Amino acid sequence: TMSVHGTSGVWHTASGVHLGMSLLQLEQVNGGPFKFRSLGTSEDAGRILDWQGGKLARPFARVRLTLASAFHAPGYSTLNDEEHAMVEKAGLSVGSDDPLARKLNPLVETLELSF
């Protein structure tokens, strides 16, 4: 495996996915919504679970993509206490089209390639 980690950088995939890419941008490249693990404290927090048949499903079959912790997201400061608790609840499967996920708009933090 090879991992690239951070919230910025020049490295990107052929489809244009890069570190620091927002949930909304990632959804646009995928051509539709996807599922990801909530941004709590679990080991797989923020991991993309299912591209839901989108454009990234096939080329990213061997790529593990993880979104950054909630507090790194552009929309974090706009959330109230109840919303903070919800996005940080561990172990949930969340749709990128969920209104709270869109409001938070988390960023890609890790791209892990398997060879």
mmCIF file of N, CA and C in Angstrom:
data_model
loop_
_atom_site.group_PDB
_atom_site.id
_atom_site.type_symbol
_atom_site.label_atom_id
_atom_site.label_comp_id
_atom_site.label_asym_id
_atom_site.label_seq_id
_atom_site.Cartn_x
_atom_site.Cartn_y
_atom_site.Cartn_z
ATOM 1 N N THR A 1 0.837 -1.188 0.000
ATOM 2 C CA THR A 1 0.000 0.000 0.000
ATOM 3 C C THR A 1 0.874 1.241 0.000
ATOM 4 N N MET A 2 0.279 2.328 -0.411
ATOM 5 C CA MET A 2 0.917 3.636 -0.374
ATOM 6 C C MET A 2 -0.128 4.619 0.130
ATOM 7 N N SER A 3 0.219 5.431 1.105
ATOM 8 C CA SER A 3 -0.715 6.408 1.659
ATOM 9 C C SER A 3 -0.205 7.826 1.460
ATOM 10 N N VAL A 4 -1.121 8.705 1.139
ATOM 11 C CA VAL A 4 -0.847 10.134 1.062
ATOM 12 C C VAL A 4 -1.809 10.767 2.055
ATOM 13 N N HIS A 5 -1.281 11.588 2.950
ATOM 14 C CA HIS A 5 -2.089 12.112 4.049
ATOM 15 C C HIS A 5 -1.866 13.617 4.200
ATOM 16 N N GLY A 6 -2.928 14.333 4.499
ATOM 17 C CA GLY A 6 -2.854 15.774 4.721
ATOM 18 C C GLY A 6 -4.104 16.437 4.191
ATOM 19 N N THR A 7 -4.157 17.743 4.247
ATOM 20 C CA THR A 7 -5.324 18.463 3.732
ATOM 21 C C THR A 7 -4.973 19.376 2.565
ATOM 22 N N SER A 8 -3.743 19.224 2.047
ATOM 23 C CA SER A 8 -3.360 19.963 0.839
ATOM 24 C C SER A 8 -2.173 19.259 0.206
ATOM 25 N N GLY A 9 -1.945 19.555 -1.037
ATOM 26 C CA GLY A 9 -0.820 18.969 -1.754
ATOM 27 C C GLY A 9 -1.080 18.992 -3.246
ATOM 28 N N VAL A 10 -0.077 18.670 -4.023
ATOM 29 C CA VAL A 10 -0.215 18.704 -5.480
ATOM 30 C C VAL A 10 -0.574 17.340 -6.064
ATOM 31 N N TRP A 11 -0.387 16.270 -5.291
ATOM 32 C CA TRP A 11 -0.676 14.936 -5.782
ATOM 33 C C TRP A 11 -2.177 14.765 -5.970
ATOM 34 N N HIS A 12 -2.586 14.104 -7.068
ATOM 35 C CA HIS A 12 -4.008 13.858 -7.334
ATOM 36 C C HIS A 12 -4.147 12.607 -8.196
ATOM 37 N N THR A 13 -5.345 12.055 -8.215
ATOM 38 C CA THR A 13 -5.620 10.879 -9.045
ATOM 39 C C THR A 13 -5.955 11.329 -10.460
ATOM 40 N N ALA A 14 -6.043 10.378 -11.387
ATOM 41 C CA ALA A 14 -6.401 10.686 -12.775
ATOM 42 C C ALA A 14 -7.776 11.334 -12.874
ATOM 43 N N SER A 15 -8.654 11.013 -11.946
ATOM 44 C CA SER A 15 -10.001 11.599 -11.955
ATOM 45 C C SER A 15 -10.053 12.954 -11.257
ATOM 46 N N GLY A 16 -8.901 13.421 -10.733
ATOM 47 C CA GLY A 16 -8.835 14.741 -10.117
ATOM 48 C C GLY A 16 -9.040 14.764 -8.615
ATOM 49 N N VAL A 17 -9.202 13.608 -7.987
ATOM 50 C CA VAL A 17 -9.370 13.563 -6.533
ATOM 51 C C VAL A 17 -8.035 13.906 -5.885
ATOM 52 N N HIS A 18 -8.079 14.801 -4.884
ATOM 53 C CA HIS A 18 -6.859 15.262 -4.229
ATOM 54 C C HIS A 18 -7.101 15.531 -2.753
ATOM 55 N N LEU A 19 -6.016 15.623 -2.006
ATOM 56 C CA LEU A 19 -6.105 15.979 -0.597
ATOM 57 C C LEU A 19 -6.728 17.356 -0.476
ATOM 58 N N GLY A 20 -7.599 17.519 0.504
ATOM 59 C CA GLY A 20 -8.259 18.801 0.714
ATOM 60 C C GLY A 20 -9.514 18.993 -0.122
ATOM 61 N N MET A 21 -9.829 18.024 -0.982
ATOM 62 C CA MET A 21 -11.044 18.103 -1.796
ATOM 63 C C MET A 21 -12.257 17.991 -0.865
ATOM 64 N N SER A 22 -13.250 18.822 -1.086
ATOM 65 C CA SER A 22 -14.423 18.815 -0.211
ATOM 66 C C SER A 22 -15.392 17.694 -0.588
ATOM 67 N N LEU A 23 -16.247 17.351 0.354
ATOM 68 C CA LEU A 23 -17.288 16.352 0.130
ATOM 69 C C LEU A 23 -18.116 16.707 -1.101
ATOM 70 N N LEU A 24 -18.489 17.964 -1.229
ATOM 71 C CA LEU A 24 -19.317 18.386 -2.363
ATOM 72 C C LEU A 24 -18.581 18.220 -3.690
ATOM 73 N N GLN A 25 -17.284 18.532 -3.714
ATOM 74 C CA GLN A 25 -16.485 18.342 -4.930
ATOM 75 C C GLN A 25 -16.336 16.855 -5.249
ATOM 76 N N LEU A 26 -16.117 16.050 -4.222
ATOM 77 C CA LEU A 26 -15.963 14.613 -4.395
ATOM 78 C C LEU A 26 -17.258 13.995 -4.930
ATOM 79 N N GLU A 27 -18.369 14.436 -4.423
ATOM 80 C CA GLU A 27 -19.667 13.965 -4.908
ATOM 81 C C GLU A 27 -19.862 14.337 -6.376
ATOM 82 N N GLN A 28 -19.424 15.519 -6.750
ATOM 83 C CA GLN A 28 -19.536 15.971 -8.137
ATOM 84 C C GLN A 28 -18.694 15.081 -9.059
ATOM 85 N N VAL A 29 -17.457 14.766 -8.664
ATOM 86 C CA VAL A 29 -16.596 13.895 -9.467
ATOM 87 C C VAL A 29 -17.198 12.494 -9.562
ATOM 88 N N ASN A 30 -17.804 12.024 -8.475
ATOM 89 C CA ASN A 30 -18.429 10.702 -8.458
ATOM 90 C C ASN A 30 -19.706 10.669 -9.301
ATOM 91 N N GLY A 31 -20.286 11.818 -9.532
ATOM 92 C CA GLY A 31 -21.528 11.873 -10.302
ATOM 93 C C GLY A 31 -22.758 11.547 -9.481
ATOM 94 N N GLY A 32 -22.618 11.551 -8.168
ATOM 95 C CA GLY A 32 -23.742 11.265 -7.289
ATOM 96 C C GLY A 32 -23.266 11.046 -5.866
ATOM 97 N N PRO A 33 -24.215 10.808 -4.964
ATOM 98 C CA PRO A 33 -23.868 10.629 -3.552
ATOM 99 C C PRO A 33 -23.128 9.324 -3.279
ATOM 100 N N PHE A 34 -22.466 9.284 -2.130
ATOM 101 C CA PHE A 34 -21.737 8.110 -1.680
ATOM 102 C C PHE A 34 -21.941 7.984 -0.177
ATOM 103 N N LYS A 35 -21.547 6.873 0.387
ATOM 104 C CA LYS A 35 -21.670 6.630 1.825
ATOM 105 C C LYS A 35 -20.285 6.675 2.468
ATOM 106 N N PHE A 36 -20.224 7.226 3.677
ATOM 107 C CA PHE A 36 -18.978 7.263 4.427
ATOM 108 C C PHE A 36 -19.253 7.043 5.910
ATOM 109 N N ARG A 37 -18.225 6.646 6.642
ATOM 110 C CA ARG A 37 -18.335 6.434 8.083
ATOM 111 C C ARG A 37 -18.343 7.798 8.761
ATOM 112 N N SER A 38 -19.162 7.936 9.796
ATOM 113 C CA SER A 38 -19.242 9.196 10.539
ATOM 114 C C SER A 38 -17.858 9.597 11.055
ATOM 115 N N LEU A 39 -17.723 10.847 11.422
ATOM 116 C CA LEU A 39 -16.428 11.426 11.765
ATOM 117 C C LEU A 39 -16.138 11.379 13.262
ATOM 118 N N GLY A 40 -16.531 10.295 13.909
ATOM 119 C CA GLY A 40 -16.307 10.113 15.338
ATOM 120 C C GLY A 40 -14.897 9.642 15.633
ATOM 121 N N THR A 41 -14.773 8.828 16.669
ATOM 122 C CA THR A 41 -13.458 8.380 17.118
ATOM 123 C C THR A 41 -13.148 6.936 16.736
ATOM 124 N N SER A 42 -13.993 6.305 15.948
ATOM 125 C CA SER A 42 -13.736 4.916 15.560
ATOM 126 C C SER A 42 -12.529 4.851 14.621
ATOM 127 N N GLU A 43 -11.939 3.671 14.531
ATOM 128 C CA GLU A 43 -10.745 3.465 13.705
ATOM 129 C C GLU A 43 -10.998 3.794 12.236
ATOM 130 N N ASP A 44 -12.218 3.564 11.772
ATOM 131 C CA ASP A 44 -12.531 3.811 10.368
ATOM 132 C C ASP A 44 -13.316 5.112 10.148
ATOM 133 N N ALA A 45 -13.232 6.028 11.104
ATOM 134 C CA ALA A 45 -13.946 7.311 10.996
ATOM 135 C C ALA A 45 -13.590 8.031 9.699
ATOM 136 N N GLY A 46 -14.605 8.497 8.980
ATOM 137 C CA GLY A 46 -14.411 9.263 7.756
ATOM 138 C C GLY A 46 -14.131 8.445 6.515
ATOM 139 N N ARG A 47 -14.026 7.136 6.633
ATOM 140 C CA ARG A 47 -13.693 6.287 5.487
ATOM 141 C C ARG A 47 -14.883 6.181 4.530
ATOM 142 N N ILE A 48 -14.608 6.312 3.244
ATOM 143 C CA ILE A 48 -15.644 6.108 2.230
ATOM 144 C C ILE A 48 -15.989 4.624 2.231
ATOM 145 N N LEU A 49 -17.272 4.328 2.354
ATOM 146 C CA LEU A 49 -17.740 2.948 2.441
ATOM 147 C C LEU A 49 -18.282 2.425 1.120
ATOM 148 N N ASP A 50 -18.958 3.284 0.370
ATOM 149 C CA ASP A 50 -19.649 2.828 -0.834
ATOM 150 C C ASP A 50 -19.849 4.010 -1.788
ATOM 151 N N TRP A 51 -19.377 3.844 -3.005
ATOM 152 C CA TRP A 51 -19.522 4.897 -4.017
ATOM 153 C C TRP A 51 -20.906 4.846 -4.661
ATOM 154 N N GLN A 52 -21.728 3.917 -4.265
ATOM 155 C CA GLN A 52 -23.110 3.774 -4.715
ATOM 156 C C GLN A 52 -23.238 3.778 -6.238
ATOM 157 N N GLY A 53 -22.345 3.046 -6.888
ATOM 158 C CA GLY A 53 -22.415 2.908 -8.336
ATOM 159 C C GLY A 53 -21.966 4.135 -9.107
ATOM 160 N N GLY A 54 -21.365 5.096 -8.426
ATOM 161 C CA GLY A 54 -20.903 6.320 -9.079
ATOM 162 C C GLY A 54 -19.665 6.086 -9.930
ATOM 163 N N LYS A 55 -19.202 7.153 -10.557
ATOM 164 C CA LYS A 55 -18.049 7.098 -11.461
ATOM 165 C C LYS A 55 -16.762 6.642 -10.777
ATOM 166 N N LEU A 56 -16.664 6.799 -9.455
ATOM 167 C CA LEU A 56 -15.447 6.416 -8.741
ATOM 168 C C LEU A 56 -15.482 4.972 -8.239
ATOM 169 N N ALA A 57 -16.608 4.298 -8.372
ATOM 170 C CA ALA A 57 -16.739 2.934 -7.849
ATOM 171 C C ALA A 57 -15.705 1.990 -8.452
ATOM 172 N N ARG A 58 -15.570 1.979 -9.731
ATOM 173 C CA ARG A 58 -14.631 1.053 -10.376
ATOM 174 C C ARG A 58 -13.170 1.499 -10.244
ATOM 175 N N PRO A 59 -12.829 2.744 -10.615
ATOM 176 C CA PRO A 59 -11.415 3.125 -10.504
ATOM 177 C C PRO A 59 -10.909 3.189 -9.063
ATOM 178 N N PHE A 60 -11.812 3.333 -8.094
ATOM 179 C CA PHE A 60 -11.390 3.424 -6.693
ATOM 180 C C PHE A 60 -11.647 2.124 -5.934
ATOM 181 N N ALA A 61 -11.799 1.029 -6.637
ATOM 182 C CA ALA A 61 -12.027 -0.265 -5.990
ATOM 183 C C ALA A 61 -10.871 -0.646 -5.069
ATOM 184 N N ARG A 62 -9.663 -0.208 -5.391
ATOM 185 C CA ARG A 62 -8.486 -0.525 -4.574
ATOM 186 C C ARG A 62 -7.886 0.722 -3.923
ATOM 187 N N VAL A 63 -8.720 1.733 -3.766
ATOM 188 C CA VAL A 63 -8.292 2.977 -3.129
ATOM 189 C C VAL A 63 -9.149 3.189 -1.891
ATOM 190 N N ARG A 64 -8.500 3.418 -0.770
ATOM 191 C CA ARG A 64 -9.230 3.747 0.452
ATOM 192 C C ARG A 64 -9.126 5.249 0.645
ATOM 193 N N LEU A 65 -10.257 5.900 0.697
ATOM 194 C CA LEU A 65 -10.316 7.350 0.844
ATOM 195 C C LEU A 65 -10.911 7.663 2.209
ATOM 196 N N THR A 66 -10.305 8.598 2.922
ATOM 197 C CA THR A 66 -10.790 8.968 4.248
ATOM 198 C C THR A 66 -10.944 10.478 4.335
ATOM 199 N N LEU A 67 -12.065 10.893 4.918
ATOM 200 C CA LEU A 67 -12.327 12.310 5.148
ATOM 201 C C LEU A 67 -11.712 12.716 6.483
ATOM 202 N N ALA A 68 -11.285 13.950 6.594
ATOM 203 C CA ALA A 68 -10.644 14.471 7.805
ATOM 204 C C ALA A 68 -11.638 14.600 8.943
ATOM 205 N N SER A 69 -11.131 14.733 10.141
ATOM 206 C CA SER A 69 -11.954 14.962 11.327
ATOM 207 C C SER A 69 -12.883 16.143 11.092
ATOM 208 N N ALA A 70 -14.009 16.109 11.756
ATOM 209 C CA ALA A 70 -15.038 17.137 11.558
ATOM 210 C C ALA A 70 -14.513 18.557 11.757
ATOM 211 N N PHE A 71 -13.649 18.763 12.763
ATOM 212 C CA PHE A 71 -13.200 20.137 13.043
ATOM 213 C C PHE A 71 -12.319 20.725 11.952
ATOM 214 N N HIS A 72 -11.861 19.899 10.982
ATOM 215 C CA HIS A 72 -11.104 20.409 9.838
ATOM 216 C C HIS A 72 -12.020 20.858 8.703
ATOM 217 N N ALA A 73 -13.299 20.550 8.801
ATOM 218 C CA ALA A 73 -14.252 20.836 7.725
ATOM 219 C C ALA A 73 -14.618 22.318 7.685
ATOM 220 N N PRO A 74 -14.816 22.845 6.477
ATOM 221 C CA PRO A 74 -15.177 24.259 6.337
ATOM 222 C C PRO A 74 -16.444 24.657 7.104
ATOM 223 N N GLY A 75 -17.393 23.743 7.221
ATOM 224 C CA GLY A 75 -18.661 24.081 7.866
ATOM 225 C C GLY A 75 -18.720 23.816 9.357
ATOM 226 N N TYR A 76 -17.635 23.347 9.959
ATOM 227 C CA TYR A 76 -17.660 22.958 11.376
ATOM 228 C C TYR A 76 -18.099 24.108 12.286
ATOM 229 N N SER A 77 -17.594 25.286 12.047
ATOM 230 C CA SER A 77 -17.909 26.427 12.930
ATOM 231 C C SER A 77 -19.366 26.869 12.804
ATOM 232 N N THR A 78 -20.057 26.428 11.771
ATOM 233 C CA THR A 78 -21.461 26.818 11.603
ATOM 234 C C THR A 78 -22.423 25.856 12.301
ATOM 235 N N LEU A 79 -21.902 24.745 12.831
ATOM 236 C CA LEU A 79 -22.752 23.752 13.483
ATOM 237 C C LEU A 79 -23.050 24.130 14.927
ATOM 238 N N ASN A 80 -24.251 23.770 15.390
ATOM 239 C CA ASN A 80 -24.579 23.958 16.802
ATOM 240 C C ASN A 80 -24.135 22.722 17.589
ATOM 241 N N ASP A 81 -24.292 22.737 18.906
ATOM 242 C CA ASP A 81 -23.818 21.637 19.752
ATOM 243 C C ASP A 81 -24.452 20.304 19.379
ATOM 244 N N GLU A 82 -25.724 20.300 19.095
ATOM 245 C CA GLU A 82 -26.418 19.065 18.717
ATOM 246 C C GLU A 82 -25.864 18.514 17.405
ATOM 247 N N GLU A 83 -25.605 19.398 16.448
ATOM 248 C CA GLU A 83 -25.041 18.978 15.164
ATOM 249 C C GLU A 83 -23.607 18.465 15.330
ATOM 250 N N HIS A 84 -22.817 19.113 16.196
ATOM 251 C CA HIS A 84 -21.453 18.624 16.482
ATOM 252 C C HIS A 84 -21.515 17.197 17.001
ATOM 253 N N ALA A 85 -22.396 16.956 17.949
ATOM 254 C CA ALA A 85 -22.534 15.613 18.533
ATOM 255 C C ALA A 85 -22.937 14.603 17.472
ATOM 256 N N MET A 86 -23.803 14.996 16.570
ATOM 257 C CA MET A 86 -24.286 14.076 15.537
ATOM 258 C C MET A 86 -23.181 13.711 14.545
ATOM 259 N N VAL A 87 -22.427 14.683 14.052
ATOM 260 C CA VAL A 87 -21.382 14.372 13.065
ATOM 261 C C VAL A 87 -20.200 13.642 13.688
ATOM 262 N N GLU A 88 -20.030 13.770 14.999
ATOM 263 C CA GLU A 88 -18.916 13.122 15.674
ATOM 264 C C GLU A 88 -19.305 11.809 16.341
ATOM 265 N N LYS A 89 -20.550 11.379 16.183
ATOM 266 C CA LYS A 89 -21.004 10.111 16.744
ATOM 267 C C LYS A 89 -20.309 8.976 15.994
ATOM 268 N N ALA A 90 -19.714 8.066 16.722
ATOM 269 C CA ALA A 90 -18.914 6.993 16.123
ATOM 270 C C ALA A 90 -19.771 5.899 15.499
ATOM 271 N N GLY A 91 -19.240 5.340 14.406
ATOM 272 C CA GLY A 91 -19.784 4.126 13.825
ATOM 273 C C GLY A 91 -20.990 4.233 12.919
ATOM 274 N N LEU A 92 -21.434 5.419 12.592
ATOM 275 C CA LEU A 92 -22.600 5.563 11.727
ATOM 276 C C LEU A 92 -22.197 5.563 10.255
ATOM 277 N N SER A 93 -23.087 5.106 9.407
ATOM 278 C CA SER A 93 -22.925 5.229 7.960
ATOM 279 C C SER A 93 -23.732 6.450 7.541
ATOM 280 N N VAL A 94 -23.077 7.369 6.843
ATOM 281 C CA VAL A 94 -23.698 8.646 6.484
ATOM 282 C C VAL A 94 -23.677 8.814 4.975
ATOM 283 N N GLY A 95 -24.745 9.329 4.421
ATOM 284 C CA GLY A 95 -24.784 9.637 2.996
ATOM 285 C C GLY A 95 -24.229 11.022 2.745
ATOM 286 N N SER A 96 -23.477 11.173 1.665
ATOM 287 C CA SER A 96 -22.930 12.493 1.334
ATOM 288 C C SER A 96 -24.047 13.486 1.014
ATOM 289 N N ASP A 97 -25.232 12.969 0.717
ATOM 290 C CA ASP A 97 -26.369 13.833 0.419
ATOM 291 C C ASP A 97 -27.177 14.196 1.666
ATOM 292 N N ASP A 98 -26.741 13.751 2.831
ATOM 293 C CA ASP A 98 -27.396 14.111 4.085
ATOM 294 C C ASP A 98 -27.213 15.617 4.297
ATOM 295 N N PRO A 99 -28.272 16.341 4.664
ATOM 296 C CA PRO A 99 -28.152 17.802 4.830
ATOM 297 C C PRO A 99 -27.054 18.226 5.804
ATOM 298 N N LEU A 100 -26.860 17.471 6.880
ATOM 299 C CA LEU A 100 -25.820 17.825 7.846
ATOM 300 C C LEU A 100 -24.424 17.583 7.265
ATOM 301 N N ALA A 101 -24.261 16.498 6.508
ATOM 302 C CA ALA A 101 -22.969 16.232 5.852
ATOM 303 C C ALA A 101 -22.652 17.339 4.856
ATOM 304 N N ARG A 102 -23.650 17.786 4.118
ATOM 305 C CA ARG A 102 -23.434 18.866 3.146
ATOM 306 C C ARG A 102 -23.070 20.175 3.850
ATOM 307 N N LYS A 103 -23.723 20.439 4.973
ATOM 308 C CA LYS A 103 -23.429 21.656 5.731
ATOM 309 C C LYS A 103 -21.998 21.610 6.277
ATOM 310 N N LEU A 104 -21.574 20.455 6.771
ATOM 311 C CA LEU A 104 -20.224 20.280 7.293
ATOM 312 C C LEU A 104 -19.194 20.337 6.164
ATOM 313 N N ASN A 105 -19.467 19.652 5.060
ATOM 314 C CA ASN A 105 -18.613 19.623 3.873
ATOM 315 C C ASN A 105 -17.166 19.229 4.202
ATOM 316 N N PRO A 106 -16.962 18.009 4.796
ATOM 317 C CA PRO A 106 -15.613 17.581 5.178
ATOM 318 C C PRO A 106 -14.662 17.433 3.996
ATOM 319 N N LEU A 107 -13.381 17.394 4.303
ATOM 320 C CA LEU A 107 -12.310 17.355 3.301
ATOM 321 C C LEU A 107 -11.635 15.984 3.239
ATOM 322 N N VAL A 108 -11.156 15.630 2.057
ATOM 323 C CA VAL A 108 -10.367 14.410 1.890
ATOM 324 C C VAL A 108 -9.034 14.604 2.603
ATOM 325 N N GLU A 109 -8.683 13.623 3.450
ATOM 326 C CA GLU A 109 -7.433 13.727 4.208
ATOM 327 C C GLU A 109 -6.458 12.599 3.897
ATOM 328 N N THR A 110 -6.958 11.438 3.499
ATOM 329 C CA THR A 110 -6.062 10.306 3.221
ATOM 330 C C THR A 110 -6.493 9.574 1.961
ATOM 331 N N LEU A 111 -5.533 9.307 1.102
ATOM 332 C CA LEU A 111 -5.709 8.449 -0.066
ATOM 333 C C LEU A 111 -4.747 7.287 0.122
ATOM 334 N N GLU A 112 -5.278 6.091 0.182
ATOM 335 C CA GLU A 112 -4.444 4.909 0.365
ATOM 336 C C GLU A 112 -4.649 3.967 -0.797
ATOM 337 N N LEU A 113 -3.587 3.694 -1.521
ATOM 338 C CA LEU A 113 -3.647 2.846 -2.692
ATOM 339 C C LEU A 113 -3.141 1.454 -2.363
ATOM 340 N N SER A 114 -3.847 0.428 -2.837
ATOM 341 C CA SER A 114 -3.408 -0.963 -2.653
ATOM 342 C C SER A 114 -2.937 -1.498 -4.000
ATOM 343 N N PHE A 115 -1.790 -2.153 -4.000
ATOM 344 C CA PHE A 115 -1.236 -2.710 -5.231
ATOM 345 C C PHE A 115 -1.293 -4.213 -5.184
#
